Amino acid sequence: MYRYTKIDQATIDTRVRQFRDQTSRYLAGELSEEQFRPLRLQNGLYIQRHAPMLRVAIPYGLLSARQLRALAEIAQTHDRGYGHFTTRQNIQFNWLQLTQVPDILEKLAKVQLHAIQTSGNCIRNTTTDHFAGIAPDENVNALVWCELIRQWSTLHPEFAHLPRKFKIAVSGAQVDRAATYLHDIGLIATTARDGDVGFRVIVGGGMGRTPRIGQVIREFLPWQHLLSYLEAILRVYNLKGRRDNKYKARIKILLQEEGLEPFKKAVEEEWQHLQDGVNTLTRKKINAITKQFTEPKYCKFETKDDFYKTLQKYDKRFGQWVKRNVHPHRVNGYVAVTLSLKATDRAPGDVTADQMQAIARIAERYSQEEIRVTHEQNLLLPHVPKKHLETVWLELIELGLATANVGLITNIIACPGGDFCSLANAKSLPLAKAIQNKFDDLDYQHDIGEIDLNISGCINSCGHHHVGHIGILGVDKQGEEWYQITLGGNQGTNANGINAAVGKIIGPSVKQADVPHFIERLIEAYLDHREGQHERFIETLQRVGVEPFKEYAYAYAVQAD
Amino acid sequence: MPTLFKLINGGLITKVDPTASNQDLNPQEQIQPHITLRTSDAVEACLSRLSQLKRISIEFLSFTDGRGYSMARLLRERYGYREELRATGDVLCDQIQALSRCGFDAFELPDGTRLTAVLTHLRMFQQNYQADTLQPTPWWLNVEQALPEQQDV
Ligand code: SF4
């Protein structure tokens, strides 16, 4: 866990005071709605369909048990007893009173949490691999670099009013689990032959109505230059990004309109002036940040760690859970455990206050008081001793958090959609539920194997439908909810080398009631065409192409427009 | 009619004659060369005359138009401009600390803006992470200032 320094604490405390003042000026009529809007957005506060929604930052997805308890308390006292984890490793509260928000922020600040820059046209919460620091395939621990970027981007005086929102993701592992090619800036940390860290810099990726895969503008940027280079990119974007049309304001459009080479040239020219300047990083700083992270205290276990494998053979349910929800750890004797927030009885990403308290307790006992938020809207216990695995499993079953579906079809990523969001064309949540019900049989899910199914209620694509192997997008047709289906999206490089990709629309939109059956037919097409047990959906799709899938799905009495 | 506030000697703010905002402070200043750039202009437009200018106003077309901040930093940090840099147009009190950190030292704020409010906003954050035109070194050169609090989260 990162522990705040004095400047960190002073900064968020001041932001709370500032926001309290802004809120009271708004309520007193001294600030107009139009003036208050960007100010509140910069602090994560939306006014949406039913009530204000507050988005709280969970920097790079790291949460302590104490912080989770504080979130539970807020859900209990100020909301309706639950919170919603998002695809950007944040948590949202959907039912707040505006007048209470300053008090909520004050409570958050006490546990080193805040809502700074969780929305608005500024640099947002930096996201990363939820296995950062513990993944066996890691080259560089991304957490330190994320924290550095957090500090640099927090209340940056020059970049608070960008043309549009700006998202940065960092990955330090061989497999890109942070979707770096789908962010305004993606950074992949690697080490050179001499062991020095550097970054592949990727710019211009993103989803929304013009999905783009980012482009590499630097193969290897030595770590000392990370911040000056980021400043150069941001300055070019701040000055040149379009401000006349909010749909064309993201950096991906600038990159597209300028062309990769001219854009690169502009950044390099800007950087010439900043290179070796005040933002050049030193080892001392990196060491100082590293020291602010508590080092997990790992034990050496004497008993044979892997006895759970025996149990796995005898208890099928436990076996399925281990297979899907338990992940390798770089330290011997430990594993990471995903808590699935995707049971059919709730919206993806929702957790009740009671569950939060219980998870905090489990984390205190079995995971060094640490929890992580994944961009698949699940939670993760990052440091679980293997010898406690069975106990943890039993406790999670009690809480309804042991659904063995990580990576499977019911592990749906879905945005809040029409039930909460005023921009929605469609209700993503009931649809997610209907699909989950269709594939309720866990054995069948395990047989289907790994697949990403993502749903967005509108083209803003908060549900990341563009990068779902199957993507579902809500569209409005004369007041009726229809869905557009895409195939072949992918969020990052996989172990088997499939690259990030945006899914393609496969045909006419489908009526809401027909979607679950349509998906079922796509799966049947896959099962009929896959080679061997282990070829995954996305691999079969890439091998045989989209045609058989279309045939299966549209041939069957689906009422398409 | 907006009210003009000026930073003098790096901290003090003086409220000057409100009617003077579109004019200059006194007849002597009036004849001094100045220029107004809009946030849609490029700062490079005034470089050839930069050494003669006594005032550059950057007019914010909207307070959410962040180009003015980068323009100010370029003028101060890259092109070495030392004279008055004034933020005009749609400017909010809440922004003046960031504006001043980017190099602005004069602000035209909505009429009726109180001096105390301006001072509060100007000094809102005591410490900042980033280097800027006021604080030439970023926080990590002052690592000593950032000692850990003895508290785990
Ligand atoms: S994708 Fe659209 S409907 Fe869903 S949360 Fe985002 S804006 Fe709302």
XYZ file of C-alpha atoms and ligand atoms in Angstrom:
722
model
C 0.000 0.000 0.000
C 1.123 3.536 -0.697
C 1.125 5.732 2.424
C 0.577 9.427 2.060
C 3.271 11.971 2.722
C 2.474 15.353 4.229
C 2.071 16.996 0.867
C -0.309 14.252 -0.279
C -2.488 14.686 2.774
C -2.357 18.491 2.677
C -3.361 18.456 -0.977
C -6.489 16.386 -0.538
C -7.476 18.162 2.683
C -7.273 21.478 0.883
C -9.244 20.144 -2.026
C -12.015 19.171 0.382
C -12.101 22.702 1.818
C -12.080 24.178 -1.646
C -14.916 21.948 -2.760
C -16.936 22.750 0.357
C -16.588 26.423 -0.507
C -17.528 25.840 -4.145
C -20.589 23.831 -3.159
C -21.833 26.430 -0.727
C -21.293 29.217 -3.257
C -23.305 27.202 -5.754
C -26.081 26.571 -3.270
C -26.073 30.274 -2.367
C -26.429 31.182 -6.025
C -22.993 32.783 -6.281
C -21.832 30.241 -8.825
C -24.060 29.511 -11.777
C -24.878 25.964 -12.836
C -22.597 26.464 -15.805
C -19.712 27.624 -13.631
C -20.198 24.955 -10.995
C -20.386 22.141 -13.499
C -16.703 21.915 -14.521
C -15.669 22.571 -10.917
C -17.711 19.703 -9.537
C -16.774 17.398 -12.391
C -13.089 17.938 -11.634
C -13.997 16.489 -8.284
C -15.918 13.492 -9.512
C -19.446 14.769 -9.008
C -22.047 14.209 -11.711
C -25.660 15.158 -11.629
C -27.386 12.230 -13.267
C -30.753 10.628 -13.698
C -31.817 10.248 -10.075
C -29.338 11.983 -7.818
C -25.761 13.218 -7.784
C -23.232 10.496 -8.464
C -19.831 10.685 -6.825
C -16.913 8.835 -8.330
C -14.156 8.143 -5.859
C -10.649 7.501 -7.139
C -8.932 4.315 -6.180
C -5.492 5.174 -7.475
C -4.251 2.330 -9.667
C -6.820 0.078 -8.032
C -5.098 -0.320 -4.647
C -7.278 -0.333 -1.534
C -6.506 -1.021 2.094
C -8.945 -2.831 4.344
C -9.380 0.387 6.299
C -10.238 2.304 3.143
C -12.748 -0.329 2.107
C -14.387 -0.032 5.511
C -14.640 3.712 5.022
C -16.294 3.160 1.642
C -18.703 0.717 3.281
C -19.543 3.291 5.897
C -20.278 5.897 3.223
C -22.432 3.445 1.279
C -24.336 2.739 4.469
C -24.752 6.289 5.736
C -25.042 8.342 2.580
C -26.088 5.952 -0.155
C -28.480 3.048 -0.362
C -26.131 0.540 1.144
C -23.995 -0.312 -1.852
C -21.337 1.011 -4.205
C -20.482 0.280 -7.809
C -16.939 -0.554 -8.936
C -16.138 0.698 -12.424
C -13.978 -0.444 -15.299
C -11.474 2.268 -14.463
C -10.764 0.900 -11.006
C -12.917 3.524 -9.271
C -16.018 3.274 -7.130
C -19.239 5.194 -7.696
C -22.002 6.109 -5.311
C -25.256 6.703 -7.112
C -27.655 8.053 -4.542
C -26.123 10.964 -2.671
C -27.303 14.354 -1.490
C -25.306 17.248 -2.899
C -25.234 18.965 0.474
C -23.568 15.938 2.056
C -20.834 15.558 -0.527
C -18.285 17.812 1.237
C -18.701 15.745 4.417
C -18.271 12.556 2.439
C -15.084 13.918 0.914
C -13.834 14.781 4.366
C -14.425 11.229 5.528
C -12.600 9.942 2.479
C -9.633 12.242 3.087
C -9.220 10.747 6.548
C -8.372 7.420 4.945
C -6.313 8.926 2.126
C -9.005 8.702 -0.524
C -10.407 11.449 -2.721
C -12.426 12.173 -5.846
C -9.957 14.526 -7.503
C -9.975 14.383 -11.296
C -12.237 11.370 -11.537
C -14.202 13.184 -14.199
C -14.008 16.385 -16.216
C -11.616 17.340 -18.983
C -8.446 16.626 -17.106
C -5.953 13.851 -16.473
C -7.900 11.044 -14.839
C -6.967 8.331 -12.397
C -4.065 6.334 -13.804
C -4.898 2.666 -14.140
C -2.741 -0.416 -14.246
C -2.569 -4.183 -14.214
C -4.370 -5.445 -11.123
C -1.554 -7.957 -10.701
C 1.096 -5.218 -10.604
C 3.793 -6.072 -8.103
C 2.711 -9.691 -7.766
C 2.546 -11.090 -11.303
C 5.104 -13.769 -12.186
C 5.413 -12.316 -15.698
C 6.241 -8.819 -14.509
C 9.293 -6.915 -15.737
C 8.726 -3.708 -13.842
C 6.446 -2.942 -10.910
C 4.052 -0.425 -12.419
C 2.700 0.808 -9.079
C 5.632 3.113 -8.366
C 5.310 4.720 -11.777
C 1.553 5.067 -11.409
C 2.025 6.873 -8.119
C 4.580 9.156 -9.699
C 2.112 9.992 -12.456
C -0.615 10.486 -9.869
C 1.459 13.108 -8.093
C 2.520 14.833 -11.266
C -1.003 14.951 -12.686
C -2.812 15.938 -9.481
C -3.946 19.552 -9.824
C -1.422 20.176 -12.565
C -1.773 23.914 -13.150
C -1.461 23.734 -16.912
C -3.616 20.736 -17.708
C -6.824 21.184 -15.721
C -8.862 22.291 -18.746
C -7.894 20.022 -21.591
C -10.016 19.685 -24.729
C -11.393 16.457 -23.277
C -10.752 13.823 -20.630
C -7.366 12.176 -20.617
C -6.602 8.671 -19.459
C -3.238 7.075 -18.830
C -2.578 3.382 -18.229
C 0.667 1.670 -17.255
C 1.646 -1.959 -17.634
C 4.888 -3.569 -16.543
C 4.246 -7.189 -17.442
C 4.622 -9.348 -20.515
C 0.886 -9.700 -20.913
C -0.816 -6.338 -21.180
C -3.669 -6.468 -18.668
C -4.052 -2.709 -18.515
C -5.366 -2.178 -22.060
C -2.518 0.262 -22.728
C -3.363 0.427 -26.428
C -6.808 1.763 -25.586
C -5.846 4.811 -23.564
C -4.951 8.367 -24.467
C -1.476 7.431 -23.338
C -0.407 3.858 -22.683
C 2.940 3.109 -21.102
C 4.565 -0.298 -21.141
C 7.517 -0.455 -18.794
C 10.374 -2.742 -19.750
C 14.010 -3.071 -18.846
C 16.927 -2.550 -21.193
C 19.851 -4.939 -21.297
C 21.630 -2.991 -18.591
C 18.564 -3.345 -16.366
C 17.484 0.256 -16.664
C 13.757 0.901 -16.916
C 12.193 2.544 -19.917
C 8.734 2.945 -21.420
C 7.107 2.175 -24.696
C 4.896 5.203 -25.218
C 1.602 4.596 -26.979
C -0.689 7.488 -27.859
C -4.165 7.934 -29.207
C -5.979 4.765 -28.251
C -9.507 4.904 -26.969
C -13.060 3.698 -27.195
C -16.156 5.860 -27.497
C -17.722 6.629 -30.860
C -14.406 6.500 -32.743
C -12.554 3.546 -31.269
C -8.841 3.547 -32.029
C -5.902 1.351 -31.205
C -3.070 3.538 -29.922
C 0.137 4.068 -31.869
C 3.662 3.808 -30.604
C 5.499 7.131 -30.635
C 8.503 6.003 -28.624
C 9.814 2.478 -28.427
C 11.957 3.035 -25.353
C 11.862 6.230 -23.331
C 14.412 6.132 -20.489
C 12.675 6.517 -17.131
C 14.397 9.799 -16.258
C 12.424 11.485 -19.000
C 8.992 10.095 -18.277
C 7.433 13.256 -16.857
C 9.019 15.724 -19.240
C 7.852 13.570 -22.130
C 4.325 13.359 -20.726
C 4.331 17.147 -20.370
C 5.371 17.501 -23.987
C 2.518 15.280 -25.178
C -0.007 17.012 -22.943
C 1.098 20.462 -24.028
C 0.830 19.623 -27.706
C -2.609 18.193 -27.058
C -3.718 21.100 -24.861
C -2.762 23.636 -27.512
C -3.757 21.745 -30.647
C -6.546 19.382 -29.662
C -9.919 20.346 -31.084
C -12.230 22.323 -28.869
C -14.973 23.016 -31.382
C -16.592 19.594 -31.223
C -16.538 17.442 -28.153
C -16.748 14.284 -30.218
C -13.524 15.213 -31.957
C -11.662 16.498 -28.954
C -9.795 13.420 -27.778
C -6.105 13.084 -28.567
C -6.850 10.140 -30.869
C -8.576 12.527 -33.276
C -5.672 14.982 -33.159
C -3.326 12.123 -33.938
C -5.544 10.998 -36.771
C -5.981 14.464 -38.265
C -2.317 15.394 -37.980
C -0.961 11.989 -38.926
C 1.391 9.908 -36.806
C 4.668 11.360 -38.072
C 3.744 15.066 -37.843
C 2.251 14.477 -34.418
C 5.376 12.678 -33.274
C 7.472 15.524 -34.630
C 5.439 18.107 -32.743
C 5.894 16.156 -29.503
C 9.604 15.672 -30.058
C 10.053 19.375 -30.831
C 8.212 20.350 -27.707
C 10.224 17.831 -25.751
C 13.525 19.267 -26.999
C 12.752 22.280 -24.820
C 11.741 20.270 -21.780
C 14.284 17.486 -21.969
C 16.770 17.492 -19.089
C 14.783 20.289 -17.460
C 13.301 20.438 -13.975
C 11.103 17.416 -14.550
C 13.981 15.060 -15.105
C 13.614 12.275 -12.588
C 16.252 11.167 -10.164
C 16.840 7.866 -8.421
C 16.355 9.662 -5.165
C 12.776 10.510 -6.056
C 11.960 7.068 -7.323
C 13.447 5.555 -4.182
C 11.475 7.973 -2.037
C 8.220 6.932 -3.703
C 9.130 3.276 -3.531
C 9.705 3.648 0.202
C 6.207 5.014 0.660
C 4.811 1.658 -0.380
C 4.514 -0.842 2.417
C 6.338 -4.022 1.538
C 4.091 -7.059 1.992
C 5.524 -9.361 4.631
C 5.752 -12.779 3.079
C 6.387 -15.893 5.153
C 8.145 -19.064 4.193
C 5.721 -21.901 4.595
C 7.005 -25.235 5.735
C 4.053 -27.425 4.939
C 3.594 -28.457 1.399
C 1.799 -25.507 -0.153
C 0.047 -27.331 -2.864
C -2.086 -29.637 -0.800
C -5.079 -27.707 -2.078
C -4.500 -29.418 -5.381
C -5.626 -32.652 -3.790
C -8.804 -31.069 -2.611
C -9.266 -29.655 -6.058
C -9.535 -33.193 -7.379
C -12.159 -34.252 -4.891
C -14.289 -31.181 -4.724
C -15.363 -30.139 -8.162
C -16.734 -26.787 -7.080
C -13.521 -25.906 -5.321
C -11.600 -27.125 -8.353
C -13.551 -24.899 -10.714
C -13.059 -21.936 -8.436
C -9.309 -22.489 -8.180
C -9.090 -22.862 -11.915
C -10.860 -19.588 -12.638
C -10.460 -17.296 -9.659
C -7.050 -18.135 -8.221
C -3.970 -16.683 -9.898
C -0.260 -17.285 -9.597
C 1.908 -15.052 -7.425
C 5.562 -14.258 -7.839
C 6.213 -15.334 -4.245
C 6.240 -19.016 -3.428
C 3.399 -20.168 -1.252
C 1.081 -17.330 -2.243
C -1.700 -16.780 -4.730
C -4.025 -13.949 -5.692
C -7.765 -14.523 -5.443
C -10.476 -12.796 -7.464
C -13.764 -12.100 -5.739
C -16.348 -12.219 -8.462
C -18.806 -9.329 -8.374
C -20.695 -10.997 -11.190
C -23.188 -13.267 -9.537
C -26.501 -13.254 -11.377
C -28.369 -11.630 -8.527
C -26.711 -8.240 -8.818
C -25.420 -5.673 -11.273
C -21.818 -6.248 -12.370
C -19.488 -4.336 -10.070
C -22.009 -3.747 -7.290
C -21.014 -4.520 -3.714
C -23.096 -3.990 -0.610
C -21.784 -2.244 2.470
C -21.980 -5.489 4.427
C -19.972 -7.291 1.800
C -17.374 -4.527 1.832
C -16.998 -4.880 5.578
C -16.696 -8.635 5.264
C -14.156 -8.378 2.452
C -12.125 -5.951 4.546
C -12.148 -8.502 7.344
C -10.994 -11.299 5.044
C -8.263 -9.056 3.637
C -7.090 -8.270 7.149
C -6.865 -11.927 7.982
C -5.576 -13.423 4.778
C -4.262 -10.797 2.389
C -2.117 -8.369 4.353
C -4.969 -5.886 4.582
C -4.854 -5.228 0.864
C -7.561 -5.396 -1.799
C -7.436 -4.416 -5.425
C -10.055 -3.326 -7.896
C -9.794 -4.901 -11.331
C -10.923 -3.246 -14.529
C -13.263 -6.180 -15.010
C -15.175 -4.764 -12.051
C -14.103 -7.469 -9.657
C -12.059 -7.296 -6.476
C -8.821 -9.109 -5.834
C -7.086 -10.338 -2.704
C -3.470 -10.004 -3.784
C -1.472 -11.933 -1.186
C -3.275 -15.057 -0.003
C -1.165 -17.882 1.442
C -2.000 -21.082 -0.386
C -2.540 -22.866 2.881
C -5.523 -20.612 3.626
C -7.101 -21.048 0.249
C -9.825 -23.414 1.329
C -10.790 -21.262 4.305
C -10.926 -18.169 2.124
C -13.062 -20.028 -0.387
C -15.534 -21.107 2.276
C -15.807 -17.568 3.602
C -16.321 -16.172 0.133
C -19.086 -18.683 -0.542
C -20.875 -17.366 2.529
C -20.668 -13.884 1.062
C -21.770 -14.888 -2.419
C -18.415 -13.820 -3.841
C -17.064 -17.163 -4.934
C -18.709 -17.475 -8.335
C -16.103 -19.362 -10.318
C -16.505 -17.322 -13.473
C -13.460 -15.094 -13.898
C -12.656 -14.932 -17.591
C -15.848 -16.833 -18.456
C -18.955 -15.691 -20.273
C -20.904 -14.595 -17.197
C -18.037 -12.378 -16.019
C -19.706 -9.619 -18.009
C -18.381 -6.086 -18.007
C -21.368 -3.748 -18.175
C -21.848 -0.032 -17.661
C -24.629 1.194 -15.335
C -26.773 1.915 -18.410
C -30.323 3.211 -18.518
C -31.106 2.381 -14.933
C -28.764 5.122 -13.786
C -27.168 6.973 -16.639
C -28.987 9.779 -18.442
C -27.048 9.220 -21.664
C -28.086 5.611 -22.066
C -30.003 4.223 -25.035
C -30.560 0.957 -23.320
C -30.550 -0.829 -20.029
C -27.325 -2.776 -19.873
C -27.919 -4.298 -16.459
C -31.090 -6.308 -17.083
C -29.531 -7.531 -20.323
C -26.375 -8.635 -18.521
C -28.581 -10.518 -16.137
C -30.575 -12.189 -18.898
C -27.362 -13.375 -20.546
C -25.981 -14.590 -17.257
C -29.173 -16.554 -16.715
C -28.885 -18.137 -20.129
C -25.445 -19.473 -19.256
C -26.208 -20.251 -15.670
C -24.807 -23.778 -15.799
C -21.259 -23.491 -14.512
C -20.101 -26.675 -16.232
C -21.267 -25.286 -19.531
C -19.455 -22.013 -18.826
C -16.263 -23.878 -18.059
C -16.661 -25.848 -21.245
C -17.024 -22.636 -23.257
C -13.866 -21.362 -21.623
C -12.356 -17.913 -21.723
C -14.334 -15.179 -23.364
C -14.860 -11.479 -22.758
C -18.412 -10.247 -23.145
C -18.852 -6.510 -22.648
C -21.992 -4.347 -22.720
C -22.337 -0.571 -23.085
C -25.623 1.294 -22.878
C -24.497 3.841 -25.456
C -21.597 4.705 -27.718
C -19.640 6.322 -24.873
C -18.657 2.725 -24.261
C -18.096 2.801 -20.522
C -18.792 -0.935 -20.675
C -15.851 -1.365 -23.100
C -17.959 -3.192 -25.683
C -15.416 -2.345 -28.411
C -12.858 -4.657 -26.859
C -15.156 -7.492 -25.857
C -14.603 -10.666 -27.856
C -18.342 -10.229 -28.041
C -19.382 -6.603 -27.701
C -22.960 -5.431 -27.166
C -23.961 -1.826 -27.677
C -27.345 -0.312 -26.868
C -28.880 1.712 -29.687
C -32.126 3.575 -29.780
C -34.655 2.832 -32.499
C -37.708 5.033 -32.239
C -37.744 4.671 -28.517
C -37.113 0.946 -28.535
C -33.996 -0.681 -27.169
C -31.953 -2.526 -29.752
C -28.468 -3.848 -29.630
C -25.592 -3.841 -32.031
C -23.298 -6.848 -31.794
C -19.577 -6.727 -32.478
C -17.096 -9.576 -32.660
C -13.330 -9.784 -32.419
C -12.493 -7.015 -29.982
C -9.613 -7.614 -27.618
C -8.316 -5.494 -24.780
C -4.635 -6.273 -24.767
C -1.920 -8.613 -25.838
C -2.638 -12.095 -24.568
C -0.217 -14.780 -23.629
C -0.712 -16.248 -27.081
C 0.065 -13.035 -28.865
C -3.367 -11.796 -29.893
C -3.145 -8.030 -30.029
C -5.469 -5.302 -28.889
C -8.293 -4.880 -31.392
C -11.604 -3.117 -31.832
C -14.525 -5.428 -32.562
C -16.426 -5.229 -35.845
C -20.177 -4.960 -36.204
C -21.414 -8.227 -37.652
C -24.815 -7.238 -38.950
C -28.137 -5.568 -38.209
C -29.068 -4.705 -34.648
C -30.984 -7.149 -32.529
C -34.020 -6.586 -30.353
C -33.424 -6.732 -26.635
C -35.489 -9.867 -26.084
C -33.520 -11.724 -28.749
C -30.044 -10.875 -27.549
C -29.504 -13.753 -25.092
C -30.518 -16.289 -27.702
C -28.361 -14.548 -30.277
C -25.364 -14.819 -27.962
C -26.156 -18.453 -27.352
C -26.046 -19.093 -31.086
C -22.669 -17.341 -31.370
C -21.370 -19.655 -28.688
C -22.775 -22.687 -30.463
C -20.987 -21.577 -33.614
C -17.781 -21.419 -31.654
C -18.245 -24.823 -30.033
C -18.987 -26.409 -33.389
C -15.906 -24.900 -35.001
C -13.274 -24.965 -32.327
C -10.312 -27.246 -32.742
C -9.696 -29.237 -29.627
C -10.714 -28.409 -26.096
C -8.316 -25.557 -25.667
C -8.867 -23.266 -28.570
C -10.509 -20.202 -27.124
C -13.414 -18.287 -28.607
C -11.263 -15.433 -29.882
C -8.799 -17.870 -31.461
C -11.484 -19.802 -33.276
C -12.976 -16.536 -34.457
C -9.639 -15.408 -35.834
C -9.047 -18.732 -37.528
C -12.426 -19.272 -39.200
C -13.534 -15.662 -39.612
C -16.846 -14.077 -38.763
C -19.059 -15.786 -41.367
C -19.987 -18.995 -39.524
C -20.858 -16.922 -36.477
C -23.126 -14.662 -38.489
C -24.812 -17.613 -40.094
C -25.532 -19.324 -36.838
C -26.785 -16.224 -35.121
C -28.906 -14.589 -37.811
C -30.324 -17.780 -39.281
C -32.325 -18.430 -36.193
C -35.524 -16.474 -36.140
C -33.814 -13.482 -34.660
C -35.874 -10.513 -35.503
C -33.351 -8.139 -36.960
C -34.243 -4.778 -38.418
C -17.175 45.774 -16.224
C -14.575 43.415 -14.766
C -12.353 44.246 -11.827
C -8.612 44.108 -12.175
C -6.363 42.437 -9.632
C -2.617 42.551 -9.844
C 0.092 40.525 -8.244
C 2.805 42.807 -7.081
C 6.095 41.656 -5.657
C 5.046 38.079 -5.879
C 2.209 37.932 -3.412
C 0.298 41.082 -2.755
C -2.830 41.728 -4.668
C -3.986 45.233 -5.296
C -7.416 46.110 -6.405
C -7.125 48.927 -8.838
C -9.617 51.366 -10.255
C -12.325 49.198 -11.761
C -12.861 51.588 -14.595
C -9.266 51.188 -15.575
C -9.467 47.637 -16.694
C -9.848 48.293 -20.343
C -7.635 51.310 -20.164
C -4.372 51.330 -18.351
C -3.527 52.409 -14.868
C -2.306 55.854 -15.662
C -1.608 57.949 -18.701
C 1.992 56.939 -18.660
C 1.120 53.274 -18.915
C -1.476 53.912 -21.560
C 1.089 54.658 -24.152
C 3.046 51.569 -23.316
C 2.785 48.890 -25.938
C 0.514 45.999 -25.185
C -1.256 43.295 -27.060
C -4.231 41.023 -26.539
C -4.081 37.403 -27.606
C -7.140 35.232 -27.608
C -6.825 31.632 -26.481
C -7.373 30.677 -30.099
C -4.209 32.550 -31.153
C -0.700 31.179 -31.078
C 1.767 32.937 -28.793
C 4.278 32.844 -31.592
C 2.254 35.678 -33.174
C 3.763 38.224 -30.800
C 7.324 36.987 -30.592
C 8.809 39.531 -32.962
C 7.642 42.384 -30.707
C 8.004 40.607 -27.407
C 10.883 42.663 -26.045
C 8.920 45.888 -26.484
C 5.684 44.714 -24.928
C 4.790 45.872 -21.447
C 1.621 43.870 -21.221
C 0.164 40.817 -22.840
C -3.453 40.005 -22.187
C -4.653 36.512 -22.857
C -8.366 36.531 -23.380
C -10.089 33.326 -22.283
C -12.931 32.588 -24.658
C -14.321 30.338 -21.973
C -12.943 29.564 -18.552
C -12.712 25.925 -19.584
C -10.430 26.821 -22.487
C -7.130 25.573 -21.108
C -4.941 26.794 -23.944
C -4.283 30.046 -22.120
C -2.347 28.180 -19.431
C 0.074 26.637 -21.883
C 0.401 29.964 -23.695
C 1.372 31.668 -20.468
C 3.985 29.086 -19.593
C 5.492 29.304 -23.045
C 5.719 33.083 -22.808
C 7.313 32.974 -19.398
C 9.461 29.885 -19.523
C 10.430 29.531 -23.126
C 10.374 33.054 -24.487
C 11.510 34.825 -21.331
C 8.717 37.376 -21.176
C 8.929 39.298 -17.871
C 6.326 42.054 -18.055
C 2.643 41.943 -17.133
C 0.663 38.911 -18.227
C -3.029 39.476 -17.760
C -5.866 36.957 -17.827
C -8.997 38.492 -19.310
C -12.293 37.275 -20.685
C -14.070 34.433 -18.920
C -11.957 34.014 -15.789
C -13.135 32.533 -12.486
C -11.759 33.255 -9.058
C -11.316 29.526 -8.535
C -8.679 29.426 -11.217
C -6.313 32.147 -10.210
C -3.868 30.008 -8.301
C -3.362 27.790 -11.331
C -3.223 30.867 -13.555
C -0.607 32.485 -11.392
C 1.385 29.266 -11.300
C 1.430 29.366 -15.083
C 2.792 32.907 -15.085
C -0.190 35.269 -15.005
C 0.251 38.205 -12.658
C -2.891 40.193 -13.400
C -6.484 39.039 -13.549
C -9.677 40.650 -14.690
C -12.361 39.067 -12.580
C -16.124 39.527 -12.578
C -17.203 42.795 -11.059
C -17.884 42.578 -7.374
C -15.142 40.018 -6.747
C -13.811 40.710 -3.278
C -10.129 41.085 -2.507
C -10.330 38.614 0.366
C -11.851 36.000 -1.910
C -9.116 36.516 -4.441
C -6.453 36.166 -1.764
C -8.000 32.967 -0.448
C -8.104 31.424 -3.882
C -4.639 32.591 -4.755
C -3.137 30.827 -1.763
C -5.493 27.877 -1.643
C -2.872 25.138 -1.952
C 0.227 25.757 0.125
C 2.365 23.129 -1.531
C 2.168 21.854 -5.043
C 3.598 18.822 -6.712
C 4.652 20.347 -9.985
C 7.319 22.811 -10.907
C 5.813 25.968 -12.352
C 6.744 29.561 -12.979
C 6.501 30.380 -9.264
C 8.079 27.229 -7.890
C 11.020 26.419 -10.112
C 11.645 22.978 -8.668
C 9.137 20.172 -8.521
C 8.369 18.445 -5.252
C 10.797 15.613 -5.624
C 13.755 17.905 -5.286
C 12.362 18.666 -1.863
C 11.978 15.101 -0.780
C 12.808 16.180 2.761
C 9.578 18.149 2.876
C 7.656 15.052 2.102
C 8.485 12.980 5.139
C 6.157 10.083 5.714
C 3.494 10.456 8.272
C 3.718 7.611 10.713
C 0.402 6.233 9.807
C -0.635 3.342 7.706
C -3.785 3.436 5.752
S -21.811 3.691 -21.891
Fe -23.357 5.266 -22.132
S -25.059 4.439 -20.986
Fe -23.307 3.331 -20.287
S -22.615 4.488 -18.499
Fe -21.460 5.197 -20.266
S -22.564 6.991 -20.942
Fe -23.964 5.830 -19.636
